[in-house]
CSV table of C-alpha atoms in Angstrom, one decimal:
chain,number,residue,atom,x,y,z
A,276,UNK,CA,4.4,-0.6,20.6
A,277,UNK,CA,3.4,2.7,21.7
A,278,UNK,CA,6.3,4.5,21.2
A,279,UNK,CA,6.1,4.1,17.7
A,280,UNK,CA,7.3,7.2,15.4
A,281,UNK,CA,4.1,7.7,13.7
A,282,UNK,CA,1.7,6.9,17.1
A,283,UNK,CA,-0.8,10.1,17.8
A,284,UNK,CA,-2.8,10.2,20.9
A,285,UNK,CA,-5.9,12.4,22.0
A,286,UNK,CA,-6.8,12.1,25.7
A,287,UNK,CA,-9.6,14.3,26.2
A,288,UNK,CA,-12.1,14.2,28.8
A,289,UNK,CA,-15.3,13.9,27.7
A,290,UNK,CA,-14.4,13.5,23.9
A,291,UNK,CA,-16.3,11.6,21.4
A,292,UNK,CA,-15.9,8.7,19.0
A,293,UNK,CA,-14.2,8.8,16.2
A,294,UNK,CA,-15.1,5.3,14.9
A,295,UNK,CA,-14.2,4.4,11.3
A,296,UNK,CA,-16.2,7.4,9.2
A,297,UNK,CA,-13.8,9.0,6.9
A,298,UNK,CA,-13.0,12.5,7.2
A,299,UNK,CA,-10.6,14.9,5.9
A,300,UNK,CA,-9.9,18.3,5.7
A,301,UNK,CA,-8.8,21.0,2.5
A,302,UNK,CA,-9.0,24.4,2.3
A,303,UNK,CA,-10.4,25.6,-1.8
A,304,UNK,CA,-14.6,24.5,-2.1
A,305,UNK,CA,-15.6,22.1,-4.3
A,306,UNK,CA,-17.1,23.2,-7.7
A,307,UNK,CA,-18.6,20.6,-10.3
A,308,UNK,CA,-21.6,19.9,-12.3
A,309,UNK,CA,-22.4,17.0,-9.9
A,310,UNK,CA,-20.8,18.5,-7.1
A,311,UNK,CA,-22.3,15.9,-4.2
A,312,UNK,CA,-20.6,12.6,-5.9
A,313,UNK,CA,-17.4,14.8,-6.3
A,314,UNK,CA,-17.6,15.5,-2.3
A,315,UNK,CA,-17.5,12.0,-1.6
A,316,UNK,CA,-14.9,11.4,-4.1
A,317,UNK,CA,-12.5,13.6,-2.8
A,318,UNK,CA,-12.7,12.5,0.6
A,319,UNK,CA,-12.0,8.9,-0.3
A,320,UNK,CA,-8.9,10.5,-2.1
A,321,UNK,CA,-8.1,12.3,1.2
A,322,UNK,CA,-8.5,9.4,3.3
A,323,UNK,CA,-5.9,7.3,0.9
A,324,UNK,CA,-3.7,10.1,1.1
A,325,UNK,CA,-2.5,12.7,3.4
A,326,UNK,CA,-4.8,11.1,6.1
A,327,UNK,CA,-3.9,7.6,5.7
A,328,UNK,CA,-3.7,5.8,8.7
A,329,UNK,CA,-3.6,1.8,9.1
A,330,UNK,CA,-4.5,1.0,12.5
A,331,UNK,CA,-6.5,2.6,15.0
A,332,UNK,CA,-6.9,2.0,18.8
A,333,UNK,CA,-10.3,3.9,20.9
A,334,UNK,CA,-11.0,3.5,24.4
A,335,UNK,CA,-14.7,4.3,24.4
A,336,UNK,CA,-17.3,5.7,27.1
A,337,UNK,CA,-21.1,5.1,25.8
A,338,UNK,CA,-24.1,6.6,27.4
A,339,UNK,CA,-27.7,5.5,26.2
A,340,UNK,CA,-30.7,7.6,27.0
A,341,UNK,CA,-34.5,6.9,26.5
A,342,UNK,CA,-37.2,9.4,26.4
A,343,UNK,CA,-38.7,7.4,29.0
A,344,UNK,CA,-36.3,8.2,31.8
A,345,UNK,CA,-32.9,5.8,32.5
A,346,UNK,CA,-29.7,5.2,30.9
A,347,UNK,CA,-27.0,2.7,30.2
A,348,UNK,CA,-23.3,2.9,30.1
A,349,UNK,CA,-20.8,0.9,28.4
A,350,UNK,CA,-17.1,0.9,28.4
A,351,UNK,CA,-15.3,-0.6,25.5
A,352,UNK,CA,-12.1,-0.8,23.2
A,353,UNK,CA,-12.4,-0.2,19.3
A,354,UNK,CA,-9.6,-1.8,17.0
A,355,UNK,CA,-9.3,-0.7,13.6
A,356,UNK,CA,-7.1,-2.2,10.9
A,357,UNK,CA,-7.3,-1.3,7.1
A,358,UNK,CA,-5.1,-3.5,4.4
A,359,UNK,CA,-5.4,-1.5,1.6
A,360,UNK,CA,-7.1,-2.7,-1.1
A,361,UNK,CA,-8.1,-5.6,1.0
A,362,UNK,CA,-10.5,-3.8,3.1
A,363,UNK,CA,-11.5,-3.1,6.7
A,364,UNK,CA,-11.8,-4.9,10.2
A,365,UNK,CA,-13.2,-3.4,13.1
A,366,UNK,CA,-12.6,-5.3,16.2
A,367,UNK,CA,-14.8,-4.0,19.5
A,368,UNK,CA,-14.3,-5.6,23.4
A,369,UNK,CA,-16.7,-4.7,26.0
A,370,UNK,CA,-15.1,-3.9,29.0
A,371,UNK,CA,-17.8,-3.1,31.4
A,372,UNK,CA,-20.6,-3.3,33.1
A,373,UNK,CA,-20.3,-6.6,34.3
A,374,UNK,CA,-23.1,-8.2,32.6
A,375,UNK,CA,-21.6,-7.1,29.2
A,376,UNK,CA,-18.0,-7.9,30.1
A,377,UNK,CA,-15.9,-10.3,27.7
A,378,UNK,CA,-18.9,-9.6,24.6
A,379,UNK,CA,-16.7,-9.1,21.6
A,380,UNK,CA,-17.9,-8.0,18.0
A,381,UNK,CA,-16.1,-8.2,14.7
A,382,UNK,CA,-16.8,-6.8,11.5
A,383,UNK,CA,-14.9,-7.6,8.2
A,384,UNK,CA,-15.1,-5.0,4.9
A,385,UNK,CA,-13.8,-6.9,2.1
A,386,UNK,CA,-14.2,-5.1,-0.8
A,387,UNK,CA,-17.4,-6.5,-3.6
A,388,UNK,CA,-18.3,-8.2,-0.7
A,389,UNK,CA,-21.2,-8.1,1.7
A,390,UNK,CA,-19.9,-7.2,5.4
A,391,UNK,CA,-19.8,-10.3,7.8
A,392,UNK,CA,-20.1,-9.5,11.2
A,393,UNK,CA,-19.3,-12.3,14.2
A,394,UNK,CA,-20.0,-11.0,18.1
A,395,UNK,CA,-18.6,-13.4,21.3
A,396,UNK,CA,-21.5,-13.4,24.3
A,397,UNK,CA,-20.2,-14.9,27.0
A,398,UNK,CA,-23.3,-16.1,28.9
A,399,UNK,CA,-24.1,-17.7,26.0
A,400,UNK,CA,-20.5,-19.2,25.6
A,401,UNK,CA,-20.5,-19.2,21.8
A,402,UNK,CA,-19.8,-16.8,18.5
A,403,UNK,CA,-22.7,-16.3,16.6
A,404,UNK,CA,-22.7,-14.8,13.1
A,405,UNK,CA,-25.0,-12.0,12.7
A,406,UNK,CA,-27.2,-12.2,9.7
A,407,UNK,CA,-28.9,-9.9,7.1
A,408,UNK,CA,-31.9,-10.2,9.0
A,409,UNK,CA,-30.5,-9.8,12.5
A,410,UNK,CA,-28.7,-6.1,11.3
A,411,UNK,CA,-32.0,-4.2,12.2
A,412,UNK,CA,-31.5,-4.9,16.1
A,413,UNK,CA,-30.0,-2.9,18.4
A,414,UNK,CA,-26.2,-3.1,18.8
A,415,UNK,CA,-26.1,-4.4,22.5
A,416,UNK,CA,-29.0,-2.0,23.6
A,417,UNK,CA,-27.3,1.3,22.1
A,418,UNK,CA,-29.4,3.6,19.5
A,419,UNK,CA,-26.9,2.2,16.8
A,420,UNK,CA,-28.1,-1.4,15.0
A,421,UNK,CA,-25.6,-3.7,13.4
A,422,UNK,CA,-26.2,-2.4,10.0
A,423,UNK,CA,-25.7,1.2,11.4
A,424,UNK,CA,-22.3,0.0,11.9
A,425,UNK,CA,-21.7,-1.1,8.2
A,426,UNK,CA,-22.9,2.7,6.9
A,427,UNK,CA,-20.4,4.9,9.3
A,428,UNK,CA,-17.8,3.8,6.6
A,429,UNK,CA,-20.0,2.8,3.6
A,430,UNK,CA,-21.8,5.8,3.5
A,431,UNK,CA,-18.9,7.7,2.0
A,432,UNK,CA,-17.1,4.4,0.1
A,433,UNK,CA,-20.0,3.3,-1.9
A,434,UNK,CA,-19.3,3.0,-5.5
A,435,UNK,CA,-21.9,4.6,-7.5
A,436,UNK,CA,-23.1,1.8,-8.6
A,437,UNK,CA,-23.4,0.6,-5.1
A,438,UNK,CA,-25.3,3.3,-4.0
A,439,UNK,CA,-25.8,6.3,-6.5
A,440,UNK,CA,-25.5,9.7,-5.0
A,441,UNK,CA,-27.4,12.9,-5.8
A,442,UNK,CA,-27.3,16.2,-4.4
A,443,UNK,CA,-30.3,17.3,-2.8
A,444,UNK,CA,-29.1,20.9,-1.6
A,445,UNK,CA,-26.8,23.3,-1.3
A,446,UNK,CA,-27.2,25.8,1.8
A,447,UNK,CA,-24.9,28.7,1.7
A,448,UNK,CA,-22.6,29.5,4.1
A,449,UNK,CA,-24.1,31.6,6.7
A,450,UNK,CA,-22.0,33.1,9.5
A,451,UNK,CA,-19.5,30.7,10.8
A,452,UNK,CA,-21.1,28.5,9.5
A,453,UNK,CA,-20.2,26.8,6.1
A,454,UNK,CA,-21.8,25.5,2.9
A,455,UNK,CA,-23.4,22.6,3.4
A,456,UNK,CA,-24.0,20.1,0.5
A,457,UNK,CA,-27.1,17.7,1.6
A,458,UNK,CA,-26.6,14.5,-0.6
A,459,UNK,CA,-28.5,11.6,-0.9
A,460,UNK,CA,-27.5,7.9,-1.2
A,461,UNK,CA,-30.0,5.2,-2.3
A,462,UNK,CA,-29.5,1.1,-2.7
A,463,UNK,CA,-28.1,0.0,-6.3
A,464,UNK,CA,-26.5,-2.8,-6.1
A,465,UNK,CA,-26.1,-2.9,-2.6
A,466,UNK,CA,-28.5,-3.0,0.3
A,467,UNK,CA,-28.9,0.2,2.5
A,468,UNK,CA,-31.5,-1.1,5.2
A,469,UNK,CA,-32.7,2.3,4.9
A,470,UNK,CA,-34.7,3.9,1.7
A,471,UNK,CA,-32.1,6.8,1.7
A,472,UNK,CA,-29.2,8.2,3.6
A,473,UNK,CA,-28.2,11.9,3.1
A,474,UNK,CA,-24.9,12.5,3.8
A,475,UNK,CA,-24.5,16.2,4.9
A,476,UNK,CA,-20.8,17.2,3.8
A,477,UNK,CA,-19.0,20.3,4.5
A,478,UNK,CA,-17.9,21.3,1.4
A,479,UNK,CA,-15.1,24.0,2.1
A,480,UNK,CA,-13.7,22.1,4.6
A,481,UNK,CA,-14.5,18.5,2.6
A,482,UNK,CA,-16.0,16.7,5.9
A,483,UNK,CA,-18.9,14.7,6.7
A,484,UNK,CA,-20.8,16.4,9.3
A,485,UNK,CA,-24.0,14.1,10.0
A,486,UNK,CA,-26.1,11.2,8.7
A,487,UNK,CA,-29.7,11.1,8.1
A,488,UNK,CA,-31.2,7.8,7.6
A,489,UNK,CA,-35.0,7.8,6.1
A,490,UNK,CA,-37.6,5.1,5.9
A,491,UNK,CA,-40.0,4.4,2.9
A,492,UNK,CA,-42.0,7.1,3.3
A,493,UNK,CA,-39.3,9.6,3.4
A,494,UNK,CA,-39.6,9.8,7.2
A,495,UNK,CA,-36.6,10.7,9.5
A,496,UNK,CA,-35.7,7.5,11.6
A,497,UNK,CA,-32.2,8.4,12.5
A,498,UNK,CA,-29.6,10.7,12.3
A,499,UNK,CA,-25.8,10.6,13.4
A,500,UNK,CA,-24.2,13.9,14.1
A,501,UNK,CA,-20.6,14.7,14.0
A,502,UNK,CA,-19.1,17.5,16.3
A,503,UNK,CA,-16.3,19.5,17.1
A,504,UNK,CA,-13.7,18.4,14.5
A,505,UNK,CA,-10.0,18.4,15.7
A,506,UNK,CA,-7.0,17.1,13.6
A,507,UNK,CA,-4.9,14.7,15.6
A,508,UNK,CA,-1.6,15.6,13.6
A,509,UNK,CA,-2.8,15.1,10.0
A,510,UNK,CA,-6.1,13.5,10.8
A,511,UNK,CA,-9.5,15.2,11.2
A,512,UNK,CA,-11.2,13.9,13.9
A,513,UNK,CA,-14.8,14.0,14.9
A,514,UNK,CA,-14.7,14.7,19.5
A,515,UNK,CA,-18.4,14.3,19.8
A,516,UNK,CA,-20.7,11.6,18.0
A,517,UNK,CA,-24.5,11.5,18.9
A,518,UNK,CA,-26.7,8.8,17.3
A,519,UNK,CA,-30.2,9.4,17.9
A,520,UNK,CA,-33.1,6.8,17.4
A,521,UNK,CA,-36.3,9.0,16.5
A,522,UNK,CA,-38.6,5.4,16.3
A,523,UNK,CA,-37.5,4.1,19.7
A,524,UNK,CA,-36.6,7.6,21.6
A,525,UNK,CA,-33.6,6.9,22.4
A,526,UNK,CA,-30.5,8.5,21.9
A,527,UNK,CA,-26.2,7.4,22.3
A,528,UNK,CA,-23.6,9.6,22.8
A,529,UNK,CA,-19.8,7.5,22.2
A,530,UNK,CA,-17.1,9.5,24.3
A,531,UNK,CA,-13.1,8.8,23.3
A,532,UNK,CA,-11.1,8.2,26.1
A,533,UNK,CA,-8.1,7.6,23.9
A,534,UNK,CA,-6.8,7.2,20.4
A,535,UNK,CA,-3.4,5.8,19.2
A,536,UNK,CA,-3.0,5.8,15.4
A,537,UNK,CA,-0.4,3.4,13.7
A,538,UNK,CA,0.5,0.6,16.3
A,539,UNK,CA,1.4,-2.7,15.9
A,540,UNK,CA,-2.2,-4.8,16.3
A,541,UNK,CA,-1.8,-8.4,15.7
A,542,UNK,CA,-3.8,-9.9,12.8
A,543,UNK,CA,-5.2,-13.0,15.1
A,544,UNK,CA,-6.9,-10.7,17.0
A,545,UNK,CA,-9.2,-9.9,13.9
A,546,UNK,CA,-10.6,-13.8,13.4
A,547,UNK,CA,-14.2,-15.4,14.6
A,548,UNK,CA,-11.6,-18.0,16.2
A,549,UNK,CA,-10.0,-15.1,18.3
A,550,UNK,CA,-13.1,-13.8,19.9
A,551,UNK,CA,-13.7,-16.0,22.8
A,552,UNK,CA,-10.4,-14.6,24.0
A,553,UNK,CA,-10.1,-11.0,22.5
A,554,UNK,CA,-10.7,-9.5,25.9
A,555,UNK,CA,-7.9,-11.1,27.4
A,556,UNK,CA,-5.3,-10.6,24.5
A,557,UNK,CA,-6.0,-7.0,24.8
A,558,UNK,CA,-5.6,-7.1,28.6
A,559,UNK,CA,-2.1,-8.9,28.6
Protein backbone atom coordinates (compact mmCIF):
# COMPACT_ATOMS: atom_id res chain seq x y z
CA UNK A 1 0.00 0.00 0.00
CA UNK A 2 2.67 2.30 0.60
CA UNK A 3 4.15 2.43 -2.48
CA UNK A 4 1.30 4.04 -3.87
CA UNK A 5 2.00 6.79 -6.73
CA UNK A 6 0.37 9.60 -4.91
CA UNK A 7 1.82 8.49 -1.04
CA UNK A 8 3.84 11.52 0.63
CA UNK A 9 5.71 11.03 3.77
CA UNK A 10 7.23 13.51 6.38
CA UNK A 11 9.58 11.89 8.98
CA UNK A 12 10.74 14.58 11.10
CA UNK A 13 11.95 14.33 14.48
CA UNK A 14 10.29 16.23 16.78
CA UNK A 15 7.48 17.45 14.29
CA UNK A 16 4.03 18.21 15.15
CA UNK A 17 0.47 17.22 14.30
CA UNK A 18 -1.14 17.87 11.54
CA UNK A 19 -4.57 16.49 12.55
CA UNK A 20 -7.56 17.20 10.29
CA UNK A 21 -7.51 21.33 10.31
CA UNK A 22 -7.62 22.56 6.84
CA UNK A 23 -4.92 24.51 5.50
CA UNK A 24 -3.73 25.74 2.25
CA UNK A 25 -1.47 27.94 0.78
CA UNK A 26 -1.73 30.95 -2.32
CA UNK A 27 0.30 33.67 -3.05
CA UNK A 28 -2.16 37.24 -4.07
CA UNK A 29 -4.03 38.59 -0.33
CA UNK A 30 -7.40 38.51 0.03
CA UNK A 31 -9.46 41.68 -0.59
CA UNK A 32 -13.40 41.87 0.12
CA UNK A 33 -15.94 43.84 1.81
CA UNK A 34 -16.25 40.94 4.28
CA UNK A 35 -12.91 39.85 3.94
CA UNK A 36 -12.92 37.20 7.23
CA UNK A 37 -15.90 34.94 5.71
CA UNK A 38 -14.06 35.13 2.27
CA UNK A 39 -10.78 33.74 4.19
CA UNK A 40 -12.59 30.84 5.25
CA UNK A 41 -14.15 30.43 1.94
CA UNK A 42 -11.23 30.14 0.01
CA UNK A 43 -9.58 27.68 2.09
CA UNK A 44 -12.45 25.29 1.89
CA UNK A 45 -12.03 25.88 -1.92
CA UNK A 46 -8.23 25.08 -1.49
CA UNK A 47 -8.80 22.11 0.48
CA UNK A 48 -11.32 20.58 -2.32
CA UNK A 49 -8.83 21.52 -4.80
CA UNK A 50 -5.17 21.62 -5.32
CA UNK A 51 -4.79 20.15 -1.72
CA UNK A 52 -7.21 17.41 -1.86
CA UNK A 53 -6.19 14.47 -0.20
CA UNK A 54 -8.50 11.35 0.83
CA UNK A 55 -6.83 9.51 3.39
CA UNK A 56 -4.32 10.39 5.94
CA UNK A 57 -2.13 8.16 8.22
CA UNK A 58 -0.07 10.14 11.58
CA UNK A 59 2.00 8.42 13.92
CA UNK A 60 1.74 10.68 16.91
CA UNK A 61 3.97 11.58 20.05
CA UNK A 62 1.84 13.63 22.87
CA UNK A 63 3.36 15.35 25.81
CA UNK A 64 0.98 16.87 28.54
CA UNK A 65 2.23 19.41 30.99
CA UNK A 66 0.64 21.04 34.11
CA UNK A 67 1.60 24.10 35.88
CA UNK A 68 1.84 22.12 38.74
CA UNK A 69 4.94 20.07 37.85
CA UNK A 70 4.57 16.43 35.90
CA UNK A 71 3.74 15.25 32.56
CA UNK A 72 2.20 12.52 30.50
CA UNK A 73 3.00 10.93 27.28
CA UNK A 74 1.10 9.17 24.77
CA UNK A 75 1.87 7.40 21.63
CA UNK A 76 -0.84 6.93 19.13
CA UNK A 77 -1.88 6.45 15.37
CA UNK A 78 -4.45 8.99 13.63
CA UNK A 79 -6.48 7.65 10.53
CA UNK A 80 -8.20 10.04 8.36
CA UNK A 81 -10.63 9.33 5.60
CA UNK A 82 -12.82 11.92 3.74
CA UNK A 83 -15.67 10.70 1.16
CA UNK A 84 -16.43 13.74 -0.40
CA UNK A 85 -19.60 15.01 0.06
CA UNK A 86 -20.23 12.35 2.58
CA UNK A 87 -18.03 13.76 5.16
CA UNK A 88 -15.19 12.90 7.56
CA UNK A 89 -13.89 10.00 9.92
CA UNK A 90 -11.20 10.23 12.06
CA UNK A 91 -10.02 7.05 13.54
CA UNK A 92 -7.30 7.29 16.67
CA UNK A 93 -5.43 4.01 18.40
CA UNK A 94 -3.48 4.38 21.51
CA UNK A 95 -0.41 2.75 21.38
CA UNK A 96 1.23 3.31 24.63
CA UNK A 97 1.72 3.61 27.81
CA UNK A 98 0.51 0.54 28.88
CA UNK A 99 -2.38 1.62 30.87
CA UNK A 100 -3.90 3.44 27.73
CA UNK A 101 -2.91 0.68 25.26
CA UNK A 102 -5.79 -0.86 22.89
CA UNK A 103 -8.17 2.71 23.77
CA UNK A 104 -9.52 3.51 20.45
CA UNK A 105 -11.65 6.68 19.48
CA UNK A 106 -13.80 7.45 16.45
CA UNK A 107 -15.32 10.40 15.23
CA UNK A 108 -17.78 10.57 12.26
CA UNK A 109 -18.56 14.14 10.24
CA UNK A 110 -21.54 13.63 8.26
CA UNK A 111 -22.52 16.58 6.77
CA UNK A 112 -26.10 18.51 8.53
CA UNK A 113 -25.36 16.23 11.05
CA UNK A 114 -24.20 16.46 14.61
CA UNK A 115 -20.67 14.64 15.02
CA UNK A 116 -20.92 11.18 16.85
CA UNK A 117 -18.03 10.11 18.55
CA UNK A 118 -17.53 6.25 19.93
CA UNK A 119 -14.11 5.52 22.04
CA UNK A 120 -13.01 1.51 22.92
CA UNK A 121 -11.51 1.38 26.77
CA UNK A 122 -10.21 -1.73 27.34
CA UNK A 123 -10.35 -2.09 31.14
CA UNK A 124 -13.70 -1.38 30.76
CA UNK A 125 -14.17 -3.93 27.86
CA UNK A 126 -16.88 -2.07 26.09
CA UNK A 127 -17.58 1.07 23.43
CA UNK A 128 -19.20 3.79 24.90
CA UNK A 129 -20.74 6.67 22.81
CA UNK A 130 -19.72 9.96 23.94
CA UNK A 131 -22.49 12.34 24.48
CA UNK A 132 -23.17 16.17 24.13
CA UNK A 133 -22.66 16.40 27.72
CA UNK A 134 -19.59 14.25 28.04
CA UNK A 135 -17.58 16.67 25.09
CA UNK A 136 -16.51 19.13 27.87
CA UNK A 137 -13.98 16.40 29.42
CA UNK A 138 -10.70 15.92 28.74
CA UNK A 139 -9.72 13.79 25.83
CA UNK A 140 -7.89 10.92 27.69
CA UNK A 141 -6.10 13.47 30.21
CA UNK A 142 -4.70 15.81 27.26
CA UNK A 143 -5.48 19.81 27.27
CA UNK A 144 -7.82 18.93 24.15
CA UNK A 145 -11.78 17.83 25.22
CA UNK A 146 -13.85 15.84 22.89
CA UNK A 147 -15.55 18.79 21.47
CA UNK A 148 -12.12 20.40 20.83
CA UNK A 149 -11.77 17.65 18.45
CA UNK A 150 -14.99 18.43 16.51
CA UNK A 151 -13.77 22.39 16.03
CA UNK A 152 -9.98 21.54 14.54
CA UNK A 153 -12.14 20.92 11.30
CA UNK A 154 -15.42 22.76 12.02
CA UNK A 155 -13.95 25.83 12.76
CA UNK A 156 -13.05 26.52 9.11
CA UNK A 157 -16.21 24.26 7.48
CA UNK A 158 -18.97 25.94 9.27
CA UNK A 159 -21.67 27.17 7.03
CA UNK A 160 -22.66 30.67 7.93
CA UNK A 161 -25.56 29.74 9.05
CA UNK A 162 -23.88 27.31 11.26
CA UNK A 163 -21.73 29.57 12.79
CA UNK A 164 -21.59 33.19 11.34
CA UNK A 165 -18.29 34.71 11.02
CA UNK A 166 -17.14 38.30 11.51
CA UNK A 167 -13.96 39.98 11.26
CA UNK A 168 -12.73 41.31 14.32
CA UNK A 169 -9.23 42.66 13.02
CA UNK A 170 -6.89 43.17 10.66
CA UNK A 171 -3.10 43.60 11.87
CA UNK A 172 -0.81 44.64 9.17
CA UNK A 173 2.02 42.87 8.15
CA UNK A 174 4.90 43.76 10.21
CA UNK A 175 8.37 42.42 9.35
CA UNK A 176 8.26 38.84 8.41
CA UNK A 177 5.50 38.72 9.70
CA UNK A 178 2.09 38.74 7.66
CA UNK A 179 -1.35 40.18 7.85
CA UNK A 180 -3.31 38.67 10.16
CA UNK A 181 -7.12 38.67 9.87
CA UNK A 182 -8.57 37.85 13.53
CA UNK A 183 -12.16 36.42 12.86
CA UNK A 184 -14.71 35.43 14.95
CA UNK A 185 -17.13 32.40 14.87
CA UNK A 186 -20.30 32.27 17.14
CA UNK A 187 -23.09 29.28 17.47
CA UNK A 188 -26.14 29.72 14.82
CA UNK A 189 -27.48 26.79 14.26
CA UNK A 190 -25.00 24.77 15.59
CA UNK A 191 -23.45 24.36 19.01
CA UNK A 192 -19.86 25.69 19.64
CA UNK A 193 -19.30 24.65 23.39
CA UNK A 194 -17.56 27.84 23.44
CA UNK A 195 -19.23 31.54 23.31
CA UNK A 196 -16.79 32.36 20.49
CA UNK A 197 -13.88 31.05 18.47
CA UNK A 198 -11.59 33.42 16.54
CA UNK A 199 -9.93 31.98 13.94
CA UNK A 200 -6.61 33.89 13.26
CA UNK A 201 -5.98 33.35 9.38
CA UNK A 202 -3.03 34.33 7.46
CA UNK A 203 -4.40 36.15 4.84
CA UNK A 204 -1.50 36.37 2.16
CA UNK A 205 -0.59 33.09 2.58
CA UNK A 206 -4.59 31.88 3.10
CA UNK A 207 -3.70 29.61 6.46
CA UNK A 208 -5.08 29.18 9.77
CA UNK A 209 -2.57 29.97 12.16
CA UNK A 210 -4.19 29.52 15.78
CA UNK A 211 -7.55 29.09 17.55
CA UNK A 212 -8.87 31.05 20.43
CA UNK A 213 -11.70 29.64 22.16
CA UNK A 214 -13.55 32.27 24.78
CA UNK A 215 -16.12 31.66 27.49
CA UNK A 216 -19.28 33.83 28.23
CA UNK A 217 -17.58 36.51 29.48
CA UNK A 218 -15.28 37.02 26.70
CA UNK A 219 -12.46 35.35 28.66
CA UNK A 220 -9.54 33.36 26.97
CA UNK A 221 -10.02 29.58 28.00
CA UNK A 222 -7.96 28.08 25.21
CA UNK A 223 -6.06 28.62 22.37
CA UNK A 224 -4.45 26.16 19.69
CA UNK A 225 -1.46 27.40 17.88
CA UNK A 226 -0.20 26.24 14.63
CA UNK A 227 3.60 26.43 13.76
CA UNK A 228 6.13 26.06 11.30
CA UNK A 229 4.08 25.38 8.06
CA UNK A 230 5.77 22.97 5.50
CA UNK A 231 4.09 21.70 2.35
CA UNK A 232 4.36 17.92 1.99
CA UNK A 233 4.22 18.01 -1.94
CA UNK A 234 1.09 20.11 -2.50
CA UNK A 235 -0.12 20.12 1.06
CA UNK A 236 0.55 22.78 3.67
CA UNK A 237 1.21 21.28 6.76
CA UNK A 238 1.26 22.47 10.26
CA UNK A 239 5.06 20.65 12.16
CA UNK A 240 4.21 22.02 15.54
CA UNK A 241 0.64 22.06 17.32
CA UNK A 242 0.34 23.35 21.00
CA UNK A 243 -2.99 23.29 22.70
CA UNK A 244 -3.01 25.09 25.88
CA UNK A 245 -5.69 24.86 28.74
CA UNK A 246 -5.66 28.44 30.47
CA UNK A 247 -8.60 27.04 33.20
CA UNK A 248 -6.78 23.87 34.14
CA UNK A 249 -2.92 25.03 33.43
CA UNK A 250 -2.17 22.63 31.39
CA UNK A 251 -0.75 22.61 28.19
CA UNK A 252 -0.28 19.50 25.04
CA UNK A 253 2.08 19.60 22.49
CA UNK A 254 1.11 16.61 19.49
CA UNK A 255 4.49 15.66 17.71
CA UNK A 256 4.25 13.69 13.98
CA UNK A 257 6.36 10.93 13.78
CA UNK A 258 4.98 10.23 10.31
CA UNK A 259 2.51 11.08 7.68
CA UNK A 260 1.43 9.09 4.53
CA UNK A 261 -1.21 10.74 2.39
CA UNK A 262 -3.44 8.71 -0.05
CA UNK A 263 -3.21 4.86 1.03
CA UNK A 264 -5.47 2.36 0.86
CA UNK A 265 -7.40 2.32 4.55
CA UNK A 266 -10.05 -0.11 4.84
CA UNK A 267 -13.58 1.25 5.55
CA UNK A 268 -14.29 -1.51 8.52
CA UNK A 269 -11.78 -0.01 10.33
CA UNK A 270 -13.94 3.30 10.64
CA UNK A 271 -17.21 1.37 12.50
CA UNK A 272 -18.16 1.38 16.42
CA UNK A 273 -18.16 -2.60 15.59
CA UNK A 274 -14.46 -2.30 14.57
CA UNK A 275 -13.08 -0.76 17.66
CA UNK A 276 -12.58 -3.47 20.07
CA UNK A 277 -10.02 -4.65 17.50
CA UNK A 278 -8.68 -1.42 15.70
CA UNK A 279 -5.38 -1.82 17.46
CA UNK A 280 -4.79 -5.12 16.12
CA UNK A 281 -6.00 -4.48 12.44
CA UNK A 282 -3.58 -1.70 12.37
CA UNK A 283 -0.77 -3.89 13.80
CA UNK A 284 -1.15 -6.88 11.23
Amino acid sequence: MRGLSRMLRSRVAGAAIVLAFPLAAANTPLASADAGSDALTEIRKLEAGPRHWTTRRQELHLTTGETRGGSRERDLIMLTHKDGDKGEQTLTVFLSPPEVRGTAFLQISLPDQEIEQWIFLPALERVRRITSRARDQSFVGTAFSYRDLELLTDAVDFSEDEAPSKLLETRPANGDAPEQLLIERRAGSRSLGYDAVVVEVDSSAKLVRALRFLGEDGKLKKQLAFQDIRKLGQIPTPHKLVMQDEGRGSTTTVLVTEVIFDEEVSPDLFTEQGLEDALELLEN
